[in-house]
CSV table of C-alpha atoms and ligand atoms in Angstrom, one decimal:
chain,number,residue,atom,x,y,z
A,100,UNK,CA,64.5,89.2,83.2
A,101,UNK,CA,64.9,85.9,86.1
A,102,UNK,CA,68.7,87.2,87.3
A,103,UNK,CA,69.9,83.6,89.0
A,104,UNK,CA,73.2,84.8,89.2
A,105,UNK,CA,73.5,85.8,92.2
A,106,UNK,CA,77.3,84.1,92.9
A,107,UNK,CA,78.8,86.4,90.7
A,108,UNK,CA,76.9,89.7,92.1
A,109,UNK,CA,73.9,90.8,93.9
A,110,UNK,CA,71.4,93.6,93.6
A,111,UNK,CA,72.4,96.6,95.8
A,112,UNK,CA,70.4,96.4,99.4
A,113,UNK,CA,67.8,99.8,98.9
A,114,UNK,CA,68.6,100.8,102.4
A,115,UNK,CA,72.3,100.5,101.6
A,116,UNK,CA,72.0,103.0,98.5
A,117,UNK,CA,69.9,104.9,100.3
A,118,UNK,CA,72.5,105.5,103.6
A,119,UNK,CA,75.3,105.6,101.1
A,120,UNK,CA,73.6,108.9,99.0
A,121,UNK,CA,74.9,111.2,101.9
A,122,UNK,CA,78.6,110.7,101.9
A,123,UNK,CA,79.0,111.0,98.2
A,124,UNK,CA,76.9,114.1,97.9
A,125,UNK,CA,76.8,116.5,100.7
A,126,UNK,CA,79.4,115.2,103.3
A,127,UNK,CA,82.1,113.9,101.1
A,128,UNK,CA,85.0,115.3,103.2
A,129,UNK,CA,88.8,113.3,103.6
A,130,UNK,CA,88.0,111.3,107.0
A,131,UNK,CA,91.6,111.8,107.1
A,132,UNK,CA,91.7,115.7,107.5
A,133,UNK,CA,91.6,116.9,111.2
A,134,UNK,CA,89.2,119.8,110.5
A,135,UNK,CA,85.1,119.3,111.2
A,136,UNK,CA,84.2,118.6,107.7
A,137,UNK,CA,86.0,115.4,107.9
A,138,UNK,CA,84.3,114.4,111.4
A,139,UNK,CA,81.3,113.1,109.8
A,140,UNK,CA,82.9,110.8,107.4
A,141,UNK,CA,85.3,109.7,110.6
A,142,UNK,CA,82.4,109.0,112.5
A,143,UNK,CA,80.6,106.8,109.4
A,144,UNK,CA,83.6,104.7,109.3
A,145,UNK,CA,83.7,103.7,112.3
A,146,UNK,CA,80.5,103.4,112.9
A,147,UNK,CA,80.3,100.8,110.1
A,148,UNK,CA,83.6,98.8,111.3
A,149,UNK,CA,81.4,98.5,114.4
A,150,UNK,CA,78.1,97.0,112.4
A,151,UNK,CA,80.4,94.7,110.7
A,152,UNK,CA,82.1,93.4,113.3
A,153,UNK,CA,78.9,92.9,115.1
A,154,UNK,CA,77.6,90.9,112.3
A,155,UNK,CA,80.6,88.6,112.5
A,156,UNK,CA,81.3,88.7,116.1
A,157,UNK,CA,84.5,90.0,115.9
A,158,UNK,CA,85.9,93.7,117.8
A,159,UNK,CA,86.3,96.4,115.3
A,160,UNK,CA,89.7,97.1,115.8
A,161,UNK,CA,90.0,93.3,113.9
A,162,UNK,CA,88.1,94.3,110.6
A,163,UNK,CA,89.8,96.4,107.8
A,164,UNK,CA,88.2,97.6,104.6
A,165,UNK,CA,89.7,96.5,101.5
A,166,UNK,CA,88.9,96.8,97.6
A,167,UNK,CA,87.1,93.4,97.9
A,168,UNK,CA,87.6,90.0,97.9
A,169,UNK,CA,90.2,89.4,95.9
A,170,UNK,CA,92.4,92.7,97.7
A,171,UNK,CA,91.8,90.2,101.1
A,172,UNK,CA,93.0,87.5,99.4
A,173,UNK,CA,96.0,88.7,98.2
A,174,UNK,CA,96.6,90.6,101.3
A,175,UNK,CA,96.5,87.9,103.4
A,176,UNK,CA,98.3,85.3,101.1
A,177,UNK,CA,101.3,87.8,99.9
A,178,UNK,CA,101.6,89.4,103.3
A,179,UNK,CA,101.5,86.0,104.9
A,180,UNK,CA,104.6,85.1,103.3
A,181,UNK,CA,106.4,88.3,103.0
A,182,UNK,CA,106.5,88.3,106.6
A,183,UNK,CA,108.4,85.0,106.9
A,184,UNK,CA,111.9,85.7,106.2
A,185,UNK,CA,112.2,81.6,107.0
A,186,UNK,CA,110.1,80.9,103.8
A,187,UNK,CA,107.6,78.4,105.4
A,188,UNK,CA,105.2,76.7,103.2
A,189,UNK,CA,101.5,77.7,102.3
A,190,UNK,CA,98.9,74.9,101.9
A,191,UNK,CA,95.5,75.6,100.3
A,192,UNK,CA,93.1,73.6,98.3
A,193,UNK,CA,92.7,73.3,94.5
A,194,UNK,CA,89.1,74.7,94.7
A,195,UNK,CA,90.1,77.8,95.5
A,196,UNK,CA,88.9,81.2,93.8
A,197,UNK,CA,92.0,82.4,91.7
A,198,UNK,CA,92.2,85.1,93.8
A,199,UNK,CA,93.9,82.9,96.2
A,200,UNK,CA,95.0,80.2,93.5
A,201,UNK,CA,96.9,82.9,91.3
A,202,UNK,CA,98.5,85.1,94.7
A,203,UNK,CA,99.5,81.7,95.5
A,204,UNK,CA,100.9,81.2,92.1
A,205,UNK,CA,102.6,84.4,92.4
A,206,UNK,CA,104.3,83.7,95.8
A,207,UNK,CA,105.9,80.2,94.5
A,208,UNK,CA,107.1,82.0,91.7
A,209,UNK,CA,109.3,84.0,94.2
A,210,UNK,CA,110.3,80.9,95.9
A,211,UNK,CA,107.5,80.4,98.7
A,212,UNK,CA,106.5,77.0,98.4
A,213,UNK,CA,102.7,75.7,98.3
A,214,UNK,CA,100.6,72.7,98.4
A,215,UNK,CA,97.5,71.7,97.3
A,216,UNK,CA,95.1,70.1,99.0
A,217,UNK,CA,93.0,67.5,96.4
A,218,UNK,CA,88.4,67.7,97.5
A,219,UNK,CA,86.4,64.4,97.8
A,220,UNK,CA,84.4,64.1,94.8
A,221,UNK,CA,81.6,66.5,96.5
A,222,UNK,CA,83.9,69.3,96.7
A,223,UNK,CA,85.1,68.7,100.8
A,224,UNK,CA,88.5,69.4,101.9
A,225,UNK,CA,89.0,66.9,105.3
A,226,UNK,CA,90.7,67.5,108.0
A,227,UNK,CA,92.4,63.6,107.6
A,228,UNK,CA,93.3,65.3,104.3
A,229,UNK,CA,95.0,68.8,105.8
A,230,UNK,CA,96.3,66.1,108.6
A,231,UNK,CA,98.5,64.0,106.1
A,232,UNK,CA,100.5,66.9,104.5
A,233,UNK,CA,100.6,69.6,107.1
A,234,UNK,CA,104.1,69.8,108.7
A,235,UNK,CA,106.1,71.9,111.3
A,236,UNK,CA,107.3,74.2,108.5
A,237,UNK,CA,103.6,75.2,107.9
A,238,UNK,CA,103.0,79.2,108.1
A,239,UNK,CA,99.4,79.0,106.8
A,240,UNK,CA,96.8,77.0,105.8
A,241,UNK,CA,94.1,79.1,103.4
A,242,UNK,CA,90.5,77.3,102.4
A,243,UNK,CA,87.7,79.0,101.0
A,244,UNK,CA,84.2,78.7,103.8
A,245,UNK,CA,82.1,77.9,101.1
A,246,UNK,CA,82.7,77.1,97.3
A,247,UNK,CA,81.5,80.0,94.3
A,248,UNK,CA,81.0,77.2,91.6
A,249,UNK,CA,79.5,73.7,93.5
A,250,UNK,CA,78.9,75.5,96.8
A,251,UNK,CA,80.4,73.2,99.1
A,252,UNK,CA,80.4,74.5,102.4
A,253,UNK,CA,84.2,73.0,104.3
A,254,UNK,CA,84.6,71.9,107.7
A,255,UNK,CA,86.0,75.6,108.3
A,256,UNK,CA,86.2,75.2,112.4
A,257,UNK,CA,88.0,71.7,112.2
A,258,UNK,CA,90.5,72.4,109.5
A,259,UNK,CA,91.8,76.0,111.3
A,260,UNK,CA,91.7,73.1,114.7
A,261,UNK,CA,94.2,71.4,112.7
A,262,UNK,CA,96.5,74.7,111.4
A,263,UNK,CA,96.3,75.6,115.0
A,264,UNK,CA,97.7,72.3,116.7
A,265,UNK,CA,100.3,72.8,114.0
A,266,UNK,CA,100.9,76.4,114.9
A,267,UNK,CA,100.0,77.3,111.4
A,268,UNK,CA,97.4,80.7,110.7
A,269,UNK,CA,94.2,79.7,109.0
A,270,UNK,CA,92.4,82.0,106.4
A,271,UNK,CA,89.1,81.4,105.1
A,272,UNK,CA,88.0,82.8,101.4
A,273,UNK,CA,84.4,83.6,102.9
A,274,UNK,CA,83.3,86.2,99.9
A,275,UNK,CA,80.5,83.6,99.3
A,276,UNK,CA,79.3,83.0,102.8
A,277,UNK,CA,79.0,86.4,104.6
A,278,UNK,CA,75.5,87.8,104.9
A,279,UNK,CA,74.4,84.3,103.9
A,280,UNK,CA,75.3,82.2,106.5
A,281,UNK,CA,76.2,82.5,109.7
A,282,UNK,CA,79.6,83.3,110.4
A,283,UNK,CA,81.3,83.7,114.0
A,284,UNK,CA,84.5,84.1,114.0
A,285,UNK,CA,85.4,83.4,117.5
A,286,UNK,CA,83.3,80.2,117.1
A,287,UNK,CA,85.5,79.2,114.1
A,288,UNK,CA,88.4,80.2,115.4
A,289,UNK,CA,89.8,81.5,112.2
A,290,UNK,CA,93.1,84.3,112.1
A,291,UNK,CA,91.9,85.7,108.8
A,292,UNK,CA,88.6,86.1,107.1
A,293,UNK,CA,88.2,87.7,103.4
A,294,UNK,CA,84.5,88.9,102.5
A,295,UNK,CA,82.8,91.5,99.8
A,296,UNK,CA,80.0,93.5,99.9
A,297,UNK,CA,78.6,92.6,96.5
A,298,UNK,CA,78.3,89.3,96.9
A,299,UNK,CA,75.8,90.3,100.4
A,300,UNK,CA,73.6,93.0,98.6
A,301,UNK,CA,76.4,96.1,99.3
A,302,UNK,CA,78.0,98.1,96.3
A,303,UNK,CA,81.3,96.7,94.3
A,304,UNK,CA,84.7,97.3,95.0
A,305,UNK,CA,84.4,97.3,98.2
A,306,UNK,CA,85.1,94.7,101.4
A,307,UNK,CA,86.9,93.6,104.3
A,308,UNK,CA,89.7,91.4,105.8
A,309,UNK,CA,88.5,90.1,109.6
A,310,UNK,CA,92.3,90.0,110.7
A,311,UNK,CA,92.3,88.3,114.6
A,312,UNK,CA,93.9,90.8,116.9
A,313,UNK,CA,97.7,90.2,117.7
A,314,UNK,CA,98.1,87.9,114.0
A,315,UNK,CA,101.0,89.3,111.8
A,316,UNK,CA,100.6,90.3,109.0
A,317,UNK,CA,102.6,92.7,106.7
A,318,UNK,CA,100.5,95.8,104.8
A,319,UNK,CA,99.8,94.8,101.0
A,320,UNK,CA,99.2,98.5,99.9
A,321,UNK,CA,101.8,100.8,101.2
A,322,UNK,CA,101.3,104.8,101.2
A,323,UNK,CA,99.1,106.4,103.3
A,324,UNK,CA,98.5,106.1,107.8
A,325,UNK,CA,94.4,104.8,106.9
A,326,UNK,CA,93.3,101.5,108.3
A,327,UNK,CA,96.3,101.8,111.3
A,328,UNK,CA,98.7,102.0,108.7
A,329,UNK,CA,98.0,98.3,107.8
A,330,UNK,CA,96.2,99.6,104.7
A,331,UNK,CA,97.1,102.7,102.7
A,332,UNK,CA,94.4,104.9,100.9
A,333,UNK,CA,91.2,107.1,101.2
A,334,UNK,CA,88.2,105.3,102.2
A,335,UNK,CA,85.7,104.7,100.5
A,336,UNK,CA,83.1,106.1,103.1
A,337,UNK,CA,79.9,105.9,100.7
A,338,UNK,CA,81.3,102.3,99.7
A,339,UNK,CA,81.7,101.6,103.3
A,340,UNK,CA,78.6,102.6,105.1
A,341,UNK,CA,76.4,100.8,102.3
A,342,UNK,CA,78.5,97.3,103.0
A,343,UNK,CA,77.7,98.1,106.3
A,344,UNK,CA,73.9,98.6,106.1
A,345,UNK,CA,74.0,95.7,103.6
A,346,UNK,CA,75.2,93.4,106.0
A,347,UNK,CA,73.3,94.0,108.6
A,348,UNK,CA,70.1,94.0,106.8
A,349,UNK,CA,70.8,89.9,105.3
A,350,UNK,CA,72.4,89.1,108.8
A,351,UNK,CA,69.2,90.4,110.7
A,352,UNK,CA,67.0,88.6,107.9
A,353,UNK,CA,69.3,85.7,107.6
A,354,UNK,CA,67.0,83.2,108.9
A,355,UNK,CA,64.0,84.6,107.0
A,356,UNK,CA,65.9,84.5,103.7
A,357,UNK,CA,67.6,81.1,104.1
A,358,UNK,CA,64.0,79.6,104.4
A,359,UNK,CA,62.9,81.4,101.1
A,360,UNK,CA,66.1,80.7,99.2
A,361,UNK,CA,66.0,76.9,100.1
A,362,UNK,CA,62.2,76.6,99.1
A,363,UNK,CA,62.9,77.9,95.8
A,364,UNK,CA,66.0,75.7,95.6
A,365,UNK,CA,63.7,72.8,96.6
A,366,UNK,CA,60.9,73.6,93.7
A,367,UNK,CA,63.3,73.9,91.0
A,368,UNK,CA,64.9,70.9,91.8
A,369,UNK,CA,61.8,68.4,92.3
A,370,UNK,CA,60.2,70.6,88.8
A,371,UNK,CA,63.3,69.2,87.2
A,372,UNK,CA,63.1,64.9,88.9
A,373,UNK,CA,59.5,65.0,88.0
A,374,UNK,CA,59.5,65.9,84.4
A,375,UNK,CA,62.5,63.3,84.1
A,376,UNK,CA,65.3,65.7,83.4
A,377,UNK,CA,68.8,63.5,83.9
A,378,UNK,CA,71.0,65.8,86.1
A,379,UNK,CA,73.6,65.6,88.4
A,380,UNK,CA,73.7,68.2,91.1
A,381,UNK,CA,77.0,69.2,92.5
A,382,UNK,CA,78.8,70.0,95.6
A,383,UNK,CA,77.2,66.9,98.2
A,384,UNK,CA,74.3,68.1,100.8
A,385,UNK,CA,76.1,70.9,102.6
A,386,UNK,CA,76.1,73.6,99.9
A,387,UNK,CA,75.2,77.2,100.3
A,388,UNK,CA,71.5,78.2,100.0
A,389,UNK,CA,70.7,79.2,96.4
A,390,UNK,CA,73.8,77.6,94.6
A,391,UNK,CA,73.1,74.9,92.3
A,392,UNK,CA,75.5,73.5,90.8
A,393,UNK,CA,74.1,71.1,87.9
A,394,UNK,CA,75.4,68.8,85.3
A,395,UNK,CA,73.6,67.7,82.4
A,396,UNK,CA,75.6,64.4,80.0
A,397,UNK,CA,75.7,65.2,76.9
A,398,UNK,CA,74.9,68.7,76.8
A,399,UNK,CA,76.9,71.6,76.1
A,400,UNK,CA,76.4,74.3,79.2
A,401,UNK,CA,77.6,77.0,77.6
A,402,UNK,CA,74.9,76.4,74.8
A,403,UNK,CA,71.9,76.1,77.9
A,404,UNK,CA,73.5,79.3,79.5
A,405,UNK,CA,73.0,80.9,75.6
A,406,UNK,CA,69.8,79.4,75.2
A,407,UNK,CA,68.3,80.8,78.8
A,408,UNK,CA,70.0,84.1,77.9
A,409,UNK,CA,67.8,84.0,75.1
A,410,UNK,CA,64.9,83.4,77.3
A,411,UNK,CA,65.6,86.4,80.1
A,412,UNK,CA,67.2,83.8,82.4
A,413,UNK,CA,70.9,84.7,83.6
A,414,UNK,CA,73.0,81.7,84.8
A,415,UNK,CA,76.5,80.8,84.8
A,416,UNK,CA,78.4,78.2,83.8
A,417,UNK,CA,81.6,78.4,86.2
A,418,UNK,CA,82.7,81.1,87.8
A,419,UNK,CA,81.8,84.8,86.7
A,420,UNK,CA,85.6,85.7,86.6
A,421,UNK,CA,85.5,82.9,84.5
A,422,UNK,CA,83.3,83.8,81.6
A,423,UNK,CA,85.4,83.9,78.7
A,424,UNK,CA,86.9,80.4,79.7
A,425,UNK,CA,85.1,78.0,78.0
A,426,UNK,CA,87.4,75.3,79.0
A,427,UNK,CA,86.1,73.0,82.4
A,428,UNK,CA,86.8,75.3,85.5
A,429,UNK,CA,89.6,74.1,87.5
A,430,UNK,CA,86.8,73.2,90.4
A,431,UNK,CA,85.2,70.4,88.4
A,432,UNK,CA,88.6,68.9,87.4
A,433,UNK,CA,89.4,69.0,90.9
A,434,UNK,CA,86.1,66.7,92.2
A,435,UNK,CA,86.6,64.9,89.0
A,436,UNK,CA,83.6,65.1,87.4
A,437,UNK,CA,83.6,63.1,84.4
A,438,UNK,CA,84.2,65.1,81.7
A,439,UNK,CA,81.0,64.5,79.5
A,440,UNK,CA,78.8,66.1,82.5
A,441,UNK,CA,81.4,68.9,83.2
A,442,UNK,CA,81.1,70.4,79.8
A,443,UNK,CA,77.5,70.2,80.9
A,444,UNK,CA,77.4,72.0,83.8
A,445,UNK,CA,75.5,75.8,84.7
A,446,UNK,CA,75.3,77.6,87.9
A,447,UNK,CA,72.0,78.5,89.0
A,448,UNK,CA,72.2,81.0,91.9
A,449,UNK,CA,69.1,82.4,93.9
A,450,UNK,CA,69.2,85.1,95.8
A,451,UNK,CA,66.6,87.4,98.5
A,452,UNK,CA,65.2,89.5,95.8
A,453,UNK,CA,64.3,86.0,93.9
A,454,UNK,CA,60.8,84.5,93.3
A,455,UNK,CA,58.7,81.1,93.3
A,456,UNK,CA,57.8,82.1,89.8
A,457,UNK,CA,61.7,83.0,88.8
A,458,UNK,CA,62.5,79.5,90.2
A,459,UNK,CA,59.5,78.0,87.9
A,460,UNK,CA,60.7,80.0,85.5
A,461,UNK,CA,64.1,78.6,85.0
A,462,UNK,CA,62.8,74.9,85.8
A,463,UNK,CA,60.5,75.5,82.5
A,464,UNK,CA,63.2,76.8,80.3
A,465,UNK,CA,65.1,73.9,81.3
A,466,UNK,CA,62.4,71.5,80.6
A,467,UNK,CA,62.5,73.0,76.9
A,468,UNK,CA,66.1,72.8,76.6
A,469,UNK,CA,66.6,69.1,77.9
A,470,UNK,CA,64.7,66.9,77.1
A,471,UNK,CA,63.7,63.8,79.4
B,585,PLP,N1,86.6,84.7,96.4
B,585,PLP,C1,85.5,84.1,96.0
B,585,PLP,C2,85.1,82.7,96.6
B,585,PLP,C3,84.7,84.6,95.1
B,585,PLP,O1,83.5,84.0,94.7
B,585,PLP,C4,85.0,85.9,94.5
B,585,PLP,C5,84.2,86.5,93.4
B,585,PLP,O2,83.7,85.8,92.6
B,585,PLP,C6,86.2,86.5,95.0
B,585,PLP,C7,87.0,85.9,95.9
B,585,PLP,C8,86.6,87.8,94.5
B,585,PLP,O3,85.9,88.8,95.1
B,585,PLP,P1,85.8,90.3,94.5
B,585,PLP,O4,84.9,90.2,93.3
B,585,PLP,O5,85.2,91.2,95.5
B,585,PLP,O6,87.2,90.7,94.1
């Protein structure tokens, strides 16, 4: 099997299963408790909102563990507005994950209004383009760091510049950048910051909000004192220590990876030109390593995406949270793609664990599927 997926999950980190055996099986107390049993679980937690923070270069007492990306979404989104008894308007962009498109949904319907901010045709959201409909009655301005279906990486530092001279908050929808990229917070600048583990290598349902120290923000799940009561319910300490170990591991190879991810990106891609494949990649030249985003006229890509299946290849053709939807994904209306290459269109993503003979692999099946 060539899994090219790797945008809708990833292959748990070793290391992180490994570190995350411990607090399932033998030490698997309530870090909430007050008696010793629980001091071990205490300590992991803490010592993974450390790593994590590390990674992103935020303090710990900024990062809280959520369910995943779309619990950070919605926290930030809902609890954004819930906290404004004024009712100031959200802007976002239409590329969004639905995580943040349907919260958003869901906070108009109570009367919170929201606008959308329209990409280029490669999938950019400018700053000229937040610049022309922000206004003084702005509360928050929420756009993904880097796209899950084209891979479009945004001007993330300039756009929160612009919230911030409008004394708006800025969140960033970074689920598909963290542990693959870069990412400093303090550099960026950013309030809020949504990311989950298995999108890096760590185990599902599990993730974090970066929230910057001092931002308000009103608790999305209500019950219990964890996560300074900004956050009710048990940890997840198993869940928790691998996202940690996870993160650390792709941060500390980050470099290392990039270089292999981009070489196999670049061999698929010139396997494809020379045999004289007509395709259209997506997304411009800033796009996440790995994520390629490709458009074929004329040809259905749920039928390629059937026929690789077929082969042992896993692709996508939108997003994963998208499967059943066989209509075109509300991303490639937005960069208006014509339509006869958007029904065309499959998501190859490569990941760490992936191979120079995966990425022949796929470049082969797709030589037998399209012809020149
Ligand atoms: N945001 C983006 C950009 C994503 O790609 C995804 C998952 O595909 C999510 C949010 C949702 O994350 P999770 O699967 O952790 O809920």
């Amino acid at each position: 099997m060539v899994y090219a997926d790797n945008a809708a999950t990833t292959r748990l980190d070793a290391e992180a299963f490994e570190a995350m055996k411990p607090w399932l099986l033998t030490e698997y107390g309530n870090a909430s408790q007050l008696y010793a049993f629980a001091r071990g679980p205490k300590k992991a937690l803490t010592k993974a909102r450390q790593t994590i923070a590390e990674c992103i270069h935020a303090n710990p007492e900024e990062i809280f563990f959520t369910s995943g990306g779309t619990e950070s979404d919605n926290w930030v989104i809902k609890g954004s507005a819930f906290s404004d008894s004024d009712q100031n308007a959200t802007i976002t962009s239409a590329i969004e994950h639905h995580a943040v498109l349907h919260a958003c949904a869901a906070i108009e319907r109570l009367g919170y209004p929201v606008a959308y901010l329209t990409p280029t045709t490669e999938g950019k959201i400018t700053p000229a383009a937040l610049r022309e409909i922000i206004t003084p009655g702005t509360r928050l301005v929420s756009v993904m760091y880097a796209n899950n279906e084209i891979g479009t990486i945004q001007p993330t530092r300039e756009l929160c510049a612009v919230a911030h001279e409008n004394r708006a908050r800025f969140h960033t929808d970074a689920v598909q950048a963290v542990g693959h990229v870069a990412i400093d917070v303090q550099e960026l600048g950013v309030d809020f910051l949504s990311a989950s583990a298995h999108k890096f290598n760590g185990p599902k349902g599990i993730g974090f909000l970066y929230k910057r120290a001092g931002t308000e923000l009103c608790p999305f799940m209500d019950g219990g004192a964890q996560e300074k009561q900004q956050r009710a319910g048990t940890e997840n300490v198993a869940a928790i220590v691998g996202m940690a170990v996870a993160l650390q591991n792709n941060c500390r190879q980050l470099a290392q990876n990039q270089k292999h991810i981009r070489e196999l990106e670049a061999s698929l891609l010139s396997e494809l030109t020379n045999a004289g494949i007509p395709f259209v990649r997506n997304g411009g030249n800033d796009t996440l390593p790995g994520l390629i985003s490709l458009s074929f006229a004329g040809v259905s890509g749920e039928a390629i995406m059937h026929r690789l299946d077929l082969m042992g290849i896993c692709v996508s053709t939108g997003s994963a949270c998208d499967s059943v939807n066989t209509q075109v994904s509300h991303v490639l209306n937005a960069i208006r793609l014509p339509e006869a290459y958007a029904k065309g269109t499959v998501r190859i993503s490569l990941g760490k664990n992936n191979t120079a003979e995966d990425a022949a692999a796929i470049a082969a099946a797709l030589k037998q599927i399209i012809k020149p």
